[in-house]
Short mmCIF file of C-alpha atoms in Angstrom, two decimals:
data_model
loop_
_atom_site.label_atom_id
_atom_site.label_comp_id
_atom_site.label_asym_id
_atom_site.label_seq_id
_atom_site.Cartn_x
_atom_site.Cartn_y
_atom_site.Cartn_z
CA UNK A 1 -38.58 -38.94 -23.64
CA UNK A 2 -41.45 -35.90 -22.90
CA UNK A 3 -41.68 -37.48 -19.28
CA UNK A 4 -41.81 -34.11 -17.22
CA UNK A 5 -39.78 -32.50 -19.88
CA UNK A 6 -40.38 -29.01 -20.16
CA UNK A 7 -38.50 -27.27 -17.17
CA UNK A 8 -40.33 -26.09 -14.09
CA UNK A 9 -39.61 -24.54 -11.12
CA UNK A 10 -41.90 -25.81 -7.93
CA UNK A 11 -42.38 -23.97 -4.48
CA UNK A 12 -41.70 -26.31 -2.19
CA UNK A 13 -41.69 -24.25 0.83
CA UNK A 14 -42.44 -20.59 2.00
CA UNK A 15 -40.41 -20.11 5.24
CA UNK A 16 -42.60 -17.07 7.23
CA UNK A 17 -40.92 -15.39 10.47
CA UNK A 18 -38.93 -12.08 9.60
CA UNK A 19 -41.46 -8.93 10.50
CA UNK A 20 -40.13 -6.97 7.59
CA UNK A 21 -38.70 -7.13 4.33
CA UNK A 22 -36.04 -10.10 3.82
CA UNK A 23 -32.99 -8.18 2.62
CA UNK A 24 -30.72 -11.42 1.68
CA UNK A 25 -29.71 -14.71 1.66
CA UNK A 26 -26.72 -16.92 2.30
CA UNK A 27 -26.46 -20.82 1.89
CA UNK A 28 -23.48 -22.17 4.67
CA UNK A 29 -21.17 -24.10 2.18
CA UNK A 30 -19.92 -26.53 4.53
CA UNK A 31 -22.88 -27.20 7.38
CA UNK A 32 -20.60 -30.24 8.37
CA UNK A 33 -20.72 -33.99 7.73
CA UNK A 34 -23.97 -36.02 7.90
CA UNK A 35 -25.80 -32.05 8.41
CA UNK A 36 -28.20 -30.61 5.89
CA UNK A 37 -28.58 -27.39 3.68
CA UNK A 38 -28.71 -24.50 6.33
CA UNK A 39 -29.94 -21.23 4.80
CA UNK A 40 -29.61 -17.53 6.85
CA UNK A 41 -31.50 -14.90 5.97
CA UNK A 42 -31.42 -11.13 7.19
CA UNK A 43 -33.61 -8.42 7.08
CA UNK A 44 -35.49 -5.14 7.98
CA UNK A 45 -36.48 -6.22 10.82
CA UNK A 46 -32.81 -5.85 12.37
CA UNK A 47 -32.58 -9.86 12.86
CA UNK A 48 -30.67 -12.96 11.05
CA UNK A 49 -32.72 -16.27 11.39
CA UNK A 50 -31.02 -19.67 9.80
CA UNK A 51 -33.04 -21.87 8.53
CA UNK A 52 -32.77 -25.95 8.98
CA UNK A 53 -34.65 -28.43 7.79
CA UNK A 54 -36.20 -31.18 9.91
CA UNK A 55 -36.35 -34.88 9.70
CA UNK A 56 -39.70 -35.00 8.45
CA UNK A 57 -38.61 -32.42 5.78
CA UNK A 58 -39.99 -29.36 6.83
CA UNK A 59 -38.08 -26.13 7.46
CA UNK A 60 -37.51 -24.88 10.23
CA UNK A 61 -36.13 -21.55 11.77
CA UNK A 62 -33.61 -22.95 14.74
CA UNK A 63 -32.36 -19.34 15.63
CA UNK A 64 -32.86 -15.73 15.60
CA UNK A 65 -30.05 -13.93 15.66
CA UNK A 66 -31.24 -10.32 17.12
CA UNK A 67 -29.90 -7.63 19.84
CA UNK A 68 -27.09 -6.95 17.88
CA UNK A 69 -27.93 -5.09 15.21
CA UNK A 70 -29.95 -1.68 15.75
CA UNK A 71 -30.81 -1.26 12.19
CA UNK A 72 -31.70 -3.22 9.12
CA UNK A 73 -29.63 -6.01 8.50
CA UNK A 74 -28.36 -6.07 4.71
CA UNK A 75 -26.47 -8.85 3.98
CA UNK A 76 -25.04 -12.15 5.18
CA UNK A 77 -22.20 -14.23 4.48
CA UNK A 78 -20.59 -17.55 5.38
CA UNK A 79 -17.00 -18.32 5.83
CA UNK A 80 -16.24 -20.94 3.41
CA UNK A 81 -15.79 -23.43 7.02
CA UNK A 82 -19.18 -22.74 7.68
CA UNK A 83 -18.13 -21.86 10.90
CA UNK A 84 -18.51 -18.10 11.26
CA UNK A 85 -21.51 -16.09 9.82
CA UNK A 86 -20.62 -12.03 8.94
CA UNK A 87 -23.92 -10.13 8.86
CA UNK A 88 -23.45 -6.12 7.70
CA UNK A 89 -25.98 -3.71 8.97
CA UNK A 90 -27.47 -0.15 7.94
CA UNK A 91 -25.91 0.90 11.63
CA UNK A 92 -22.79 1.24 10.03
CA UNK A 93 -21.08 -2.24 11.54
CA UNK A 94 -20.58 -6.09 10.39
CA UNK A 95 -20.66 -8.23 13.33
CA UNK A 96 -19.26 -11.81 13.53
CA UNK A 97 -21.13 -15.03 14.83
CA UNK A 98 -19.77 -18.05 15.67
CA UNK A 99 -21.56 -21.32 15.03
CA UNK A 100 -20.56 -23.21 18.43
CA UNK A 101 -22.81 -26.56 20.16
CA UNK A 102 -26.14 -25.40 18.90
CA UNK A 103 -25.80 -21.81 19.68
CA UNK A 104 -25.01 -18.52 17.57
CA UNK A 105 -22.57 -16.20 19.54
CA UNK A 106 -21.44 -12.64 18.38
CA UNK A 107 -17.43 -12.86 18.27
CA UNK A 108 -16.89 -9.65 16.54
CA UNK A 109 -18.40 -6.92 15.95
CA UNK A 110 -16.36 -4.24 12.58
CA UNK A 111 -16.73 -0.58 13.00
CA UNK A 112 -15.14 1.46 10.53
CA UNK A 113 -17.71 2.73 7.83
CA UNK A 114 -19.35 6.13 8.20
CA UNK A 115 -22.93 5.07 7.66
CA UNK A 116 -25.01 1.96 6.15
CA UNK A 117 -22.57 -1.21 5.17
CA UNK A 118 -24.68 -2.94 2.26
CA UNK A 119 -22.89 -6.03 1.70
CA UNK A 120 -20.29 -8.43 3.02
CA UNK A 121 -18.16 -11.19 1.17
CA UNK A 122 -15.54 -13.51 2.43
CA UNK A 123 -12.72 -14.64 0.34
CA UNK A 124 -12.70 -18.36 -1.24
CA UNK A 125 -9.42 -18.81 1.19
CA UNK A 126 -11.38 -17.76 4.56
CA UNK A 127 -8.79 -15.41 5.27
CA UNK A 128 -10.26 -11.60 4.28
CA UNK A 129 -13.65 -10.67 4.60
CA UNK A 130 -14.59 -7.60 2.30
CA UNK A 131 -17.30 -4.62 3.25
CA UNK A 132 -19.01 -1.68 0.89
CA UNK A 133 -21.08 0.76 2.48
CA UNK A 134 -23.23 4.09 1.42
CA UNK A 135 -19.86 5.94 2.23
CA UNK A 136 -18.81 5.18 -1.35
CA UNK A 137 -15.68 3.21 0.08
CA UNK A 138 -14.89 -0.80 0.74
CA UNK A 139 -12.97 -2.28 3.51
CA UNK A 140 -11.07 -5.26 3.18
CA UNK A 141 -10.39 -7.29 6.66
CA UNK A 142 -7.79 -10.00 7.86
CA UNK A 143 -9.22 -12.79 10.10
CA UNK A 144 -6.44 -12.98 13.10
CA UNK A 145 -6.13 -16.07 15.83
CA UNK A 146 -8.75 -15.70 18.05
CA UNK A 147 -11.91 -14.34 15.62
CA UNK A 148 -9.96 -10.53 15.59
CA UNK A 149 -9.71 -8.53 12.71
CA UNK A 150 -7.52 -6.40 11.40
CA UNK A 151 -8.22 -3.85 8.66
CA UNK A 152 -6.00 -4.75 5.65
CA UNK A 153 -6.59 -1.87 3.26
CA UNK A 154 -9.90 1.05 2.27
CA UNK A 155 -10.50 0.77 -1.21
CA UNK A 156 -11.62 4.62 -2.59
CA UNK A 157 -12.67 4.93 -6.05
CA UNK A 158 -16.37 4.50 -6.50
CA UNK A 159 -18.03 7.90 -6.90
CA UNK A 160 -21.69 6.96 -5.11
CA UNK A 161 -22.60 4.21 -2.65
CA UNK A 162 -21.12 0.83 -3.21
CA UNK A 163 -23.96 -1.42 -3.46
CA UNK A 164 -22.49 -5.19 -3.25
CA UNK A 165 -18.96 -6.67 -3.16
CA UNK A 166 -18.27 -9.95 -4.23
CA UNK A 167 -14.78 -12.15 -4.21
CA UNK A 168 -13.77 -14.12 -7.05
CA UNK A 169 -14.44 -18.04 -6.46
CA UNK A 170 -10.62 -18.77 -6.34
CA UNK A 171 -8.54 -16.09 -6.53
CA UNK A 172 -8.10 -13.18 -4.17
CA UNK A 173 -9.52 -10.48 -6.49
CA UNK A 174 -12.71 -8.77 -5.26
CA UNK A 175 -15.20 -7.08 -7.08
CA UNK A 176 -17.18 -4.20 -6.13
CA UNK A 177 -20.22 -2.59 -7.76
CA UNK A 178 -21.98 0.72 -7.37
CA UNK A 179 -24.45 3.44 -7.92
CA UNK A 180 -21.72 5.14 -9.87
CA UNK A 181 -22.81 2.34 -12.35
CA UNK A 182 -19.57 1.36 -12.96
CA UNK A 183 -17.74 -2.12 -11.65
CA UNK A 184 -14.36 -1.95 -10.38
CA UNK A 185 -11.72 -4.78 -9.81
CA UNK A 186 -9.58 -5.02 -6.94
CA UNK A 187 -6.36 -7.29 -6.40
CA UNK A 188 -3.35 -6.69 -4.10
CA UNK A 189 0.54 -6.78 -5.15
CA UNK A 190 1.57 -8.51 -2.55
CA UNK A 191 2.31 -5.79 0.25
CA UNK A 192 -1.30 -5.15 2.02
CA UNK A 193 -1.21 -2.15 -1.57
CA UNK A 194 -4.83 -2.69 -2.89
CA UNK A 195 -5.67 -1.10 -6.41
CA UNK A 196 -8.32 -0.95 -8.33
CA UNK A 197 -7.04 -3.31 -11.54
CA UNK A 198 -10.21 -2.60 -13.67
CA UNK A 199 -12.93 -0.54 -13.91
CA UNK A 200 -16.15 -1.57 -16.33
CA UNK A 201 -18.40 1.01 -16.85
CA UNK A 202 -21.43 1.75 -19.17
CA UNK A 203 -18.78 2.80 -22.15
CA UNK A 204 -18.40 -1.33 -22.31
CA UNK A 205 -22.06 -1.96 -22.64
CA UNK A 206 -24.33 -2.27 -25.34
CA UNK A 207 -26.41 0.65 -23.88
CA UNK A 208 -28.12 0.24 -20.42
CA UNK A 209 -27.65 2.83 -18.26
CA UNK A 210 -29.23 2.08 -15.60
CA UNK A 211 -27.60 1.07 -12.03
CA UNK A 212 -25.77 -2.06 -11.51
CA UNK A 213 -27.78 -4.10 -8.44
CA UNK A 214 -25.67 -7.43 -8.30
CA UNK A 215 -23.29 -9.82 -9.40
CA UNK A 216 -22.42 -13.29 -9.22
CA UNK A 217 -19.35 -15.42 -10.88
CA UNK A 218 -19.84 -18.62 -12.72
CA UNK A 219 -18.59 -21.69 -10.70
CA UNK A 220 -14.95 -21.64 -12.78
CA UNK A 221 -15.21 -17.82 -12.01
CA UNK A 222 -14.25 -17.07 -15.91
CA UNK A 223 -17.82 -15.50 -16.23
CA UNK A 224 -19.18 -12.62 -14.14
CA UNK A 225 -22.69 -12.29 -14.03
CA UNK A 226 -23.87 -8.69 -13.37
CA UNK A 227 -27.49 -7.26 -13.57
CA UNK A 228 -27.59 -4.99 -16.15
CA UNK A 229 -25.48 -6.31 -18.49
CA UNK A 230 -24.48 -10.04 -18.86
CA UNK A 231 -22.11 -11.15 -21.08
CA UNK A 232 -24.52 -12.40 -23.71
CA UNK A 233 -26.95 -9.17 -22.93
CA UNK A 234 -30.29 -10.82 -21.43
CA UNK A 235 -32.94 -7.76 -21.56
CA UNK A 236 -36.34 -8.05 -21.82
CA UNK A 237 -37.42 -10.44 -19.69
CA UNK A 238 -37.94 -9.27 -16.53
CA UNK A 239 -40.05 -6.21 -16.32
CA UNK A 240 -38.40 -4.16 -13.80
CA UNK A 241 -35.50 -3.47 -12.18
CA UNK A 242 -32.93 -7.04 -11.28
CA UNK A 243 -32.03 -7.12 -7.71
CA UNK A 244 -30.06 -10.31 -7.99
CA UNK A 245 -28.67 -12.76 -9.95
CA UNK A 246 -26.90 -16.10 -9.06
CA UNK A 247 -25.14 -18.61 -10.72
CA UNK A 248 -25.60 -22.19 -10.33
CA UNK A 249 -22.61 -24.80 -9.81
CA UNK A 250 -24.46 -25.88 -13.16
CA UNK A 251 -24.25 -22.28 -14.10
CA UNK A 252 -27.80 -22.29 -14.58
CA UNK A 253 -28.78 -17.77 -13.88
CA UNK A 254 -31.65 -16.97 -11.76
CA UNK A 255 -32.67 -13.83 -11.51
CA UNK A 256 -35.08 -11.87 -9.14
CA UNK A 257 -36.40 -8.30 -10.23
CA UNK A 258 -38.93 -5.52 -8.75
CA UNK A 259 -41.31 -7.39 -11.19
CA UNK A 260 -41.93 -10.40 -8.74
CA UNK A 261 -40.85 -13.33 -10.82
CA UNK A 262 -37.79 -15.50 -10.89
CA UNK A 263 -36.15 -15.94 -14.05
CA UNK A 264 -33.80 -18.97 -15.26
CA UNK A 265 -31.34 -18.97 -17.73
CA UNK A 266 -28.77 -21.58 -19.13
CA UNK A 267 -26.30 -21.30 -21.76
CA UNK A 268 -27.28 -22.58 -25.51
CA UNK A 269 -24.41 -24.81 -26.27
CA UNK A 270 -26.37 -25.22 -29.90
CA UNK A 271 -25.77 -21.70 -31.27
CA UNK A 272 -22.91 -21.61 -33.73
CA UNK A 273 -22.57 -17.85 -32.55
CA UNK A 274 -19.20 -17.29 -31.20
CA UNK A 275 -19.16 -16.68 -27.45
CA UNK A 276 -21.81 -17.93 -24.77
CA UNK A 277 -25.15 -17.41 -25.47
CA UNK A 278 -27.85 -17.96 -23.14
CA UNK A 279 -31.41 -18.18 -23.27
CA UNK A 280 -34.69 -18.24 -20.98
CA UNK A 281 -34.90 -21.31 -19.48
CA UNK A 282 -38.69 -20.41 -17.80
CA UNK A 283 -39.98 -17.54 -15.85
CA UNK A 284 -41.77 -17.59 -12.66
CA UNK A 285 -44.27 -14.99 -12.31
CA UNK A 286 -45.49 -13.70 -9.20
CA UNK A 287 -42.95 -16.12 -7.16
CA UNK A 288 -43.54 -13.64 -4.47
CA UNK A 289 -46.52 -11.04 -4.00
CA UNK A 290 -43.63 -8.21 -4.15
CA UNK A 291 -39.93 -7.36 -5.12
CA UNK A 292 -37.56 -10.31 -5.14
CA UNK A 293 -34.15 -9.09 -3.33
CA UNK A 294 -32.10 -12.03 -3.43
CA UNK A 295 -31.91 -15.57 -5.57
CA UNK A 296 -29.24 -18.20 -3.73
CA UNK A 297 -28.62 -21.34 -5.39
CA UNK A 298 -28.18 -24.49 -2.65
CA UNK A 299 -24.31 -25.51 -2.55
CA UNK A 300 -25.58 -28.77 -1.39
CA UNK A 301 -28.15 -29.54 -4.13
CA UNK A 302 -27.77 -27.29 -7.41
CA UNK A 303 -31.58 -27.99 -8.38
CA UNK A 304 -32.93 -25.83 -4.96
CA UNK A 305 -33.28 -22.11 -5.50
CA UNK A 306 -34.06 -19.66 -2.46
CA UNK A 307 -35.54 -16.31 -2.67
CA UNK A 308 -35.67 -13.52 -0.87
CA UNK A 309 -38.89 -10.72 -0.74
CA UNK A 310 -40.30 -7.18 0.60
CA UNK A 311 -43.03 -9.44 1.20
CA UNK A 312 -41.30 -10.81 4.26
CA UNK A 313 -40.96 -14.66 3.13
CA UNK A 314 -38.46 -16.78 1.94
CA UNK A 315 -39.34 -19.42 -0.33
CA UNK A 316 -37.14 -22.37 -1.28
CA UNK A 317 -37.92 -23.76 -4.79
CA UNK A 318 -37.18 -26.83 -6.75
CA UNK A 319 -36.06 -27.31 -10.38
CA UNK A 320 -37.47 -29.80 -12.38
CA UNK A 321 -37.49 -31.16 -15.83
CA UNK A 322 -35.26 -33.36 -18.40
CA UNK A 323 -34.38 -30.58 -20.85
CA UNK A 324 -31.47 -28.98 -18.37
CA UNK A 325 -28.50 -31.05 -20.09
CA UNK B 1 -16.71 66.32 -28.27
CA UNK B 2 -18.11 68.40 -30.74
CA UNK B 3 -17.22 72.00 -30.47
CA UNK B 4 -20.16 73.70 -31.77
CA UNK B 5 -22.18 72.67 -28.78
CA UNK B 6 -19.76 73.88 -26.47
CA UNK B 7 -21.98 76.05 -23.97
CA UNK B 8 -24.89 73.47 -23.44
CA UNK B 9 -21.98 71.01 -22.88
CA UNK B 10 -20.03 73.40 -20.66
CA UNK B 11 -23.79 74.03 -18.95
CA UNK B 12 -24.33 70.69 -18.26
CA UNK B 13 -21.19 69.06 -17.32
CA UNK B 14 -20.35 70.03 -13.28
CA UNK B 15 -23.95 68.55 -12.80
CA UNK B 16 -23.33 65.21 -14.41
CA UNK B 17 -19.24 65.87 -12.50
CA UNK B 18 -21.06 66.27 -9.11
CA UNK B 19 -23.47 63.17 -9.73
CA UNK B 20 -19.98 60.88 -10.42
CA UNK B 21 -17.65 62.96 -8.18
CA UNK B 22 -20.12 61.68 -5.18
CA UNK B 23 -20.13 58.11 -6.75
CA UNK B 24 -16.79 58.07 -6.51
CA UNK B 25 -16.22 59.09 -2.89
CA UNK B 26 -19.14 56.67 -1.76
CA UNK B 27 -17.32 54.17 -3.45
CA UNK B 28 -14.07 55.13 -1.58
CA UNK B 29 -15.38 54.89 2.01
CA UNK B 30 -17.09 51.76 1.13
CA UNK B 31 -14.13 50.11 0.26
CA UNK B 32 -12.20 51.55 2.60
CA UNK B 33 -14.46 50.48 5.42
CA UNK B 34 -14.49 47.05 3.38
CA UNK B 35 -10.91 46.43 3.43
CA UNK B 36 -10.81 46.90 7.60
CA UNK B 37 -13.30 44.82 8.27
CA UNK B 38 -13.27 42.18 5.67
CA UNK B 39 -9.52 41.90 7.10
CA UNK B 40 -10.44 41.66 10.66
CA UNK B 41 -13.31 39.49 9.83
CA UNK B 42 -11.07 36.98 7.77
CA UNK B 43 -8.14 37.24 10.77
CA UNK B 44 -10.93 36.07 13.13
CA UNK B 45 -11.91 33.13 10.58
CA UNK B 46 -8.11 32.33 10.15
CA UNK B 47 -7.67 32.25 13.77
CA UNK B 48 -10.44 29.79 14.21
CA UNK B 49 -9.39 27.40 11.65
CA UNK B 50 -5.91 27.08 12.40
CA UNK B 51 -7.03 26.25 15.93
CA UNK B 52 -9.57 23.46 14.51
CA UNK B 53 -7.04 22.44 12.15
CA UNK B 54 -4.04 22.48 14.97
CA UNK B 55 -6.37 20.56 17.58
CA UNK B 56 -7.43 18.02 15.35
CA UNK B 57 -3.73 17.21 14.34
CA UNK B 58 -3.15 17.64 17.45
CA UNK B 59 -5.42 14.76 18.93
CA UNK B 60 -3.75 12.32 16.11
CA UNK B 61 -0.46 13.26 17.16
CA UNK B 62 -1.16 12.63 20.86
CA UNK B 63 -2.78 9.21 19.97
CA UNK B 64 0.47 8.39 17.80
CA UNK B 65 2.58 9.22 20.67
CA UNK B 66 0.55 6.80 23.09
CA UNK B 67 0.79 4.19 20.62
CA UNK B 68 4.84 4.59 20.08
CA UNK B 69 5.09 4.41 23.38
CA UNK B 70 3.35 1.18 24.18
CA UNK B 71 5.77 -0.34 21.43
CA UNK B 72 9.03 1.01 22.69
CA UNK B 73 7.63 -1.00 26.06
CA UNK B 74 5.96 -3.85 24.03
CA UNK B 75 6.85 -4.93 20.58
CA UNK B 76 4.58 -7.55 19.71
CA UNK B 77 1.56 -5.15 21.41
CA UNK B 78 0.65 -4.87 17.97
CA UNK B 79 0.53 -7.09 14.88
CA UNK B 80 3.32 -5.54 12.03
CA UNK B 81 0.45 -4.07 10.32
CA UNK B 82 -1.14 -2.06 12.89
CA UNK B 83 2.27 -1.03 13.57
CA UNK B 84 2.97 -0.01 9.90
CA UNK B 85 -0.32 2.11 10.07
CA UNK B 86 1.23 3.62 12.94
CA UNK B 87 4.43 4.55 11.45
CA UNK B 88 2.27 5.52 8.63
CA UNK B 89 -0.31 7.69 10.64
CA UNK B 90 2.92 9.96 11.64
CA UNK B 91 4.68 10.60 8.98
CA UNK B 92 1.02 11.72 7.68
CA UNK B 93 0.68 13.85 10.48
CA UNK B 94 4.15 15.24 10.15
CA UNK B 95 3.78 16.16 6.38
CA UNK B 96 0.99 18.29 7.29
CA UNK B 97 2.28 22.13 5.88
CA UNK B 98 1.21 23.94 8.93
CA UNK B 99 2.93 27.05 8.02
CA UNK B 100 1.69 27.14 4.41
CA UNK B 101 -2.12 27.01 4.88
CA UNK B 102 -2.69 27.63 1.31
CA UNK B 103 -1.01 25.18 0.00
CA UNK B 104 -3.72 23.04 -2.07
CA UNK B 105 -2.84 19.59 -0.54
CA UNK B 106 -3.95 20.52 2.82
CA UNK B 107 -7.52 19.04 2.78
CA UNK B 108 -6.25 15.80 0.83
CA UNK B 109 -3.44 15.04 3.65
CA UNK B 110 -6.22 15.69 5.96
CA UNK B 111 -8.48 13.27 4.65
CA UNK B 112 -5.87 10.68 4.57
CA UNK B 113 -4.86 11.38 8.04
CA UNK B 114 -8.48 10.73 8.52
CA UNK B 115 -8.85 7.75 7.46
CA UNK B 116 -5.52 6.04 8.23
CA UNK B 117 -6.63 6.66 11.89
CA UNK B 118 -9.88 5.13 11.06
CA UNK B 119 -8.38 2.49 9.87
CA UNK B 120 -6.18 1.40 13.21
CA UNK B 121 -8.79 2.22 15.41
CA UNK B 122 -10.71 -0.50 13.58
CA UNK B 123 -7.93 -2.90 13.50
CA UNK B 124 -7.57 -2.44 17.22
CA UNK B 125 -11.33 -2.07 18.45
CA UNK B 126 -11.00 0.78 19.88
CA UNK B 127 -13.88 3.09 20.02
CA UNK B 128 -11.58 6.51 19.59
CA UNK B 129 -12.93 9.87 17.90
CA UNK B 130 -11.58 13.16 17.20
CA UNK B 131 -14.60 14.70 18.22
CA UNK B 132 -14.76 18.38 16.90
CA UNK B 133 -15.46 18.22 13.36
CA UNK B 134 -19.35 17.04 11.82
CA UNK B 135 -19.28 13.85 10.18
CA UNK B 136 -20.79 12.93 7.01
CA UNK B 137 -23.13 10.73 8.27
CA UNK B 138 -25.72 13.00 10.11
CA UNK B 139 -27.44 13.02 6.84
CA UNK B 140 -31.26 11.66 5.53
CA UNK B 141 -30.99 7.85 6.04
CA UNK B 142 -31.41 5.74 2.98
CA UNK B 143 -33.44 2.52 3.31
CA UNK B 144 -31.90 0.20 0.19
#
């Protein structure tokens, strides 16, 4: 016992290539058989690259995805195949790429927002694909035969822009967020009729008022992570403003923030306080040399962290240490 | 009035009469010469709406007609939810109170006509506009 005990969280690689900010990330959840972790990352510098890593173990960037896009690209997301990539853009579309013998193809391309679309999220079932954009509304999409999509319903209620939407990890319920600061719950009855089942707003928090940036569900999706108010309220430990926050399949929380560092937190199973509690697992300061915009936990290995920064790099990170269980 | 001070009253009173006799038939012409104009002014701004309003319907009702048509020819053109957009998209248009401007639901039907055609052209690809009204977009751009 005390052999590398105290957790730690080791760079293990700083991935250099966008020419502007890196916006987000997305780990593909099935890369295929015998394939390792592929990461793509987006950013202001209107291009997607994806991210492999080599035999000898160093990353590389196998493609660029760019031409497609005329503005800043804002988000990324995998179909749960691994097969397709959706990438949503400040020019107002989402296109669709298509993973086929080594090359990236654009199958798709979603018009229907009235300016910037800021994030994209497919469904756990593969089937709908979900959009927010600054026009305050979020579009929910059917995959058809032949990579065509159809638009199933516009969800209106958010007052300001909708900043991210995110699907539940099983069911079909989607979540949006926005500047409105309030987080609203969609599900369907059955008939294409999309309503808004819940909304949370700052009247259920302890106090913050400030925007909400992000969210992420726990991997039984019965927790909801959001950043600015958890459901054990974490405050205090990042010094600015959270960008992003993602749960582990060990539902270990990192966190990035405006502050530069990553944080980690894990639930304390040894309070006797009802509910779950969670506390500061370690904090990385100055991960990057400015803002962190996105934290993705590795599908494929729940101990590898990527982040996301305004500083233009990606870093991939490794968590270490006995005293996780 | 107080009747002891009758005469400087009496002496003083078609002066301040004149002052609001002329008040009141400056007042008169102006709002005479208010009500003509103001009502030709607002005929001419009536006018012009109703025609934006009527061409814009218009060009939804025009694309709805195209689109019936190529499913009396072709049912499975479309997929049954495009078509139930479609179906949608008319009755829309069709509920719009063109003879009853003020009634309040006017811009909300609008909207929704809006945006249900949004919503097909999307589901078909199809890069179609109604091109005469300002979108919201043209505004400062917002980098987060």
């Amino acid at each position: 016992m005390g052999d590398g005990g105290a957790a730690e969280l080791r760079e293990a690689h700083c991935l250099t290539g966008h020419a502007d900010r890196v916006w987000s990330l997305a780990w593909n959840p099935s890369p295929g058989a015998g394939a390792g972790p592929v990461l793509a990352s987006c950013g202001g510098d209107k291009a997607v690259r994806i991210w492999k890593r080599a035999a000898d173990g160093a990353w590389q960037c196998t493609d660029v995805l760019e031409d497609t896009h005329n503005r800043t690209v804002r988000s990324c997301a995998w179909s749960p195949d691994g097969k397709l990539l959706a990438t949503a853009s400040f020019d107002s579309t989402t296109a669709i790429w298509e993973y086929s013998g080594g090359d990236f193809e654009c199958v798709a391309t979603l018009e229907g927002h009235e300016n910037e679309v800021k994030s994209v999220s497919w469904s756990a079932s593969g089937s709908l694909l979900a959009t927010c954009s600054r026009d305050k509304s979020v579009w929910i999409w059917e995959m058809q035969p032949g990579n065509e999509f159809e638009c199933v319903a516009v969800l209106q209620g958010h007052t300001q822009d909708v900043k991210m939407v995110q699907w539940h990890p099983i069911l079909d319920i989607l979540v949006s967020v926005s500047y409105d600061n309030s987080v609203r719950v969609w599900a369907d009855d059955g008939d294409d009729e999309w309503h808004c089942v819940q909304t949370l707003t700052e009247a259920h928090n302890c106090g913050h008022s400030s925007t909400v940036w992000a969210l992420s569900f726990n991997h039984k999706g019965d927790r909801m992570v959001t950043c600015r108010r958890h459901l054990s309220t974490l405050t205090g430990y990042h010094g600015r403003t959270i960008f992003s926050a993602h749960c582990s399949s060990e539902d270990i929380i990192a966190s990035g923030a405006g502050d530069d560092a990553i944080c980690l937190f894990t639930e304390d199973k040894s309070s006797m306080v009802e509910g779950p509690l969670y506390r500061l697992l370690l904090k990385k300061e100055k991960a990057h040399d400015m803002d962190i915009n996105c934290v993705r936990w590795c599908p494929q290995n729940p101990r590898m962290l990527a982040s996301a920064s305004d500083d233009g790099t990606v870093k991939l990170w490794e968590l270490r240490g006995n005293a996780l269980d | 009035m107080d009747q002891k001070h009758n005469n400087e009253v009496d002496f003083l009173e078609p002066s301040v009469l004149l002052d609001e006799t002329h008040y009141q038939a400056g007042f008169k012409n102006g709002y005479n010469d208010g009500l003509v104009t103001g009502k030709e002014e607002a005929r001419q701004v009536g006018l012009k709406n109703g025609f934006q309003v009527g061409e814009e319907l218009g060009f939804y009702q025009g694309c709805v007609d195209v689109w019936m048509s190529v499913v009396s020819i072709d049912q499975d053109a479309f997929s049954a939810r495009v078509r139930k957009n479609i179906e949608q998209l008319a009755a829309l248009v069709r509920s719009y109170p063109l003879s009853n401007p003020e009634d309040e639901q006017v811009q909300d039907i609008m909207e929704k006509i809006r945006l249900k055609f949004r919503v097909i052209t999307a589901s078909l690809g199809a890069k179609l506009e109604y091109q005469g009204r300002p979108t919201s977009s043209k505004q400062d751009v917002e980098d987060l």
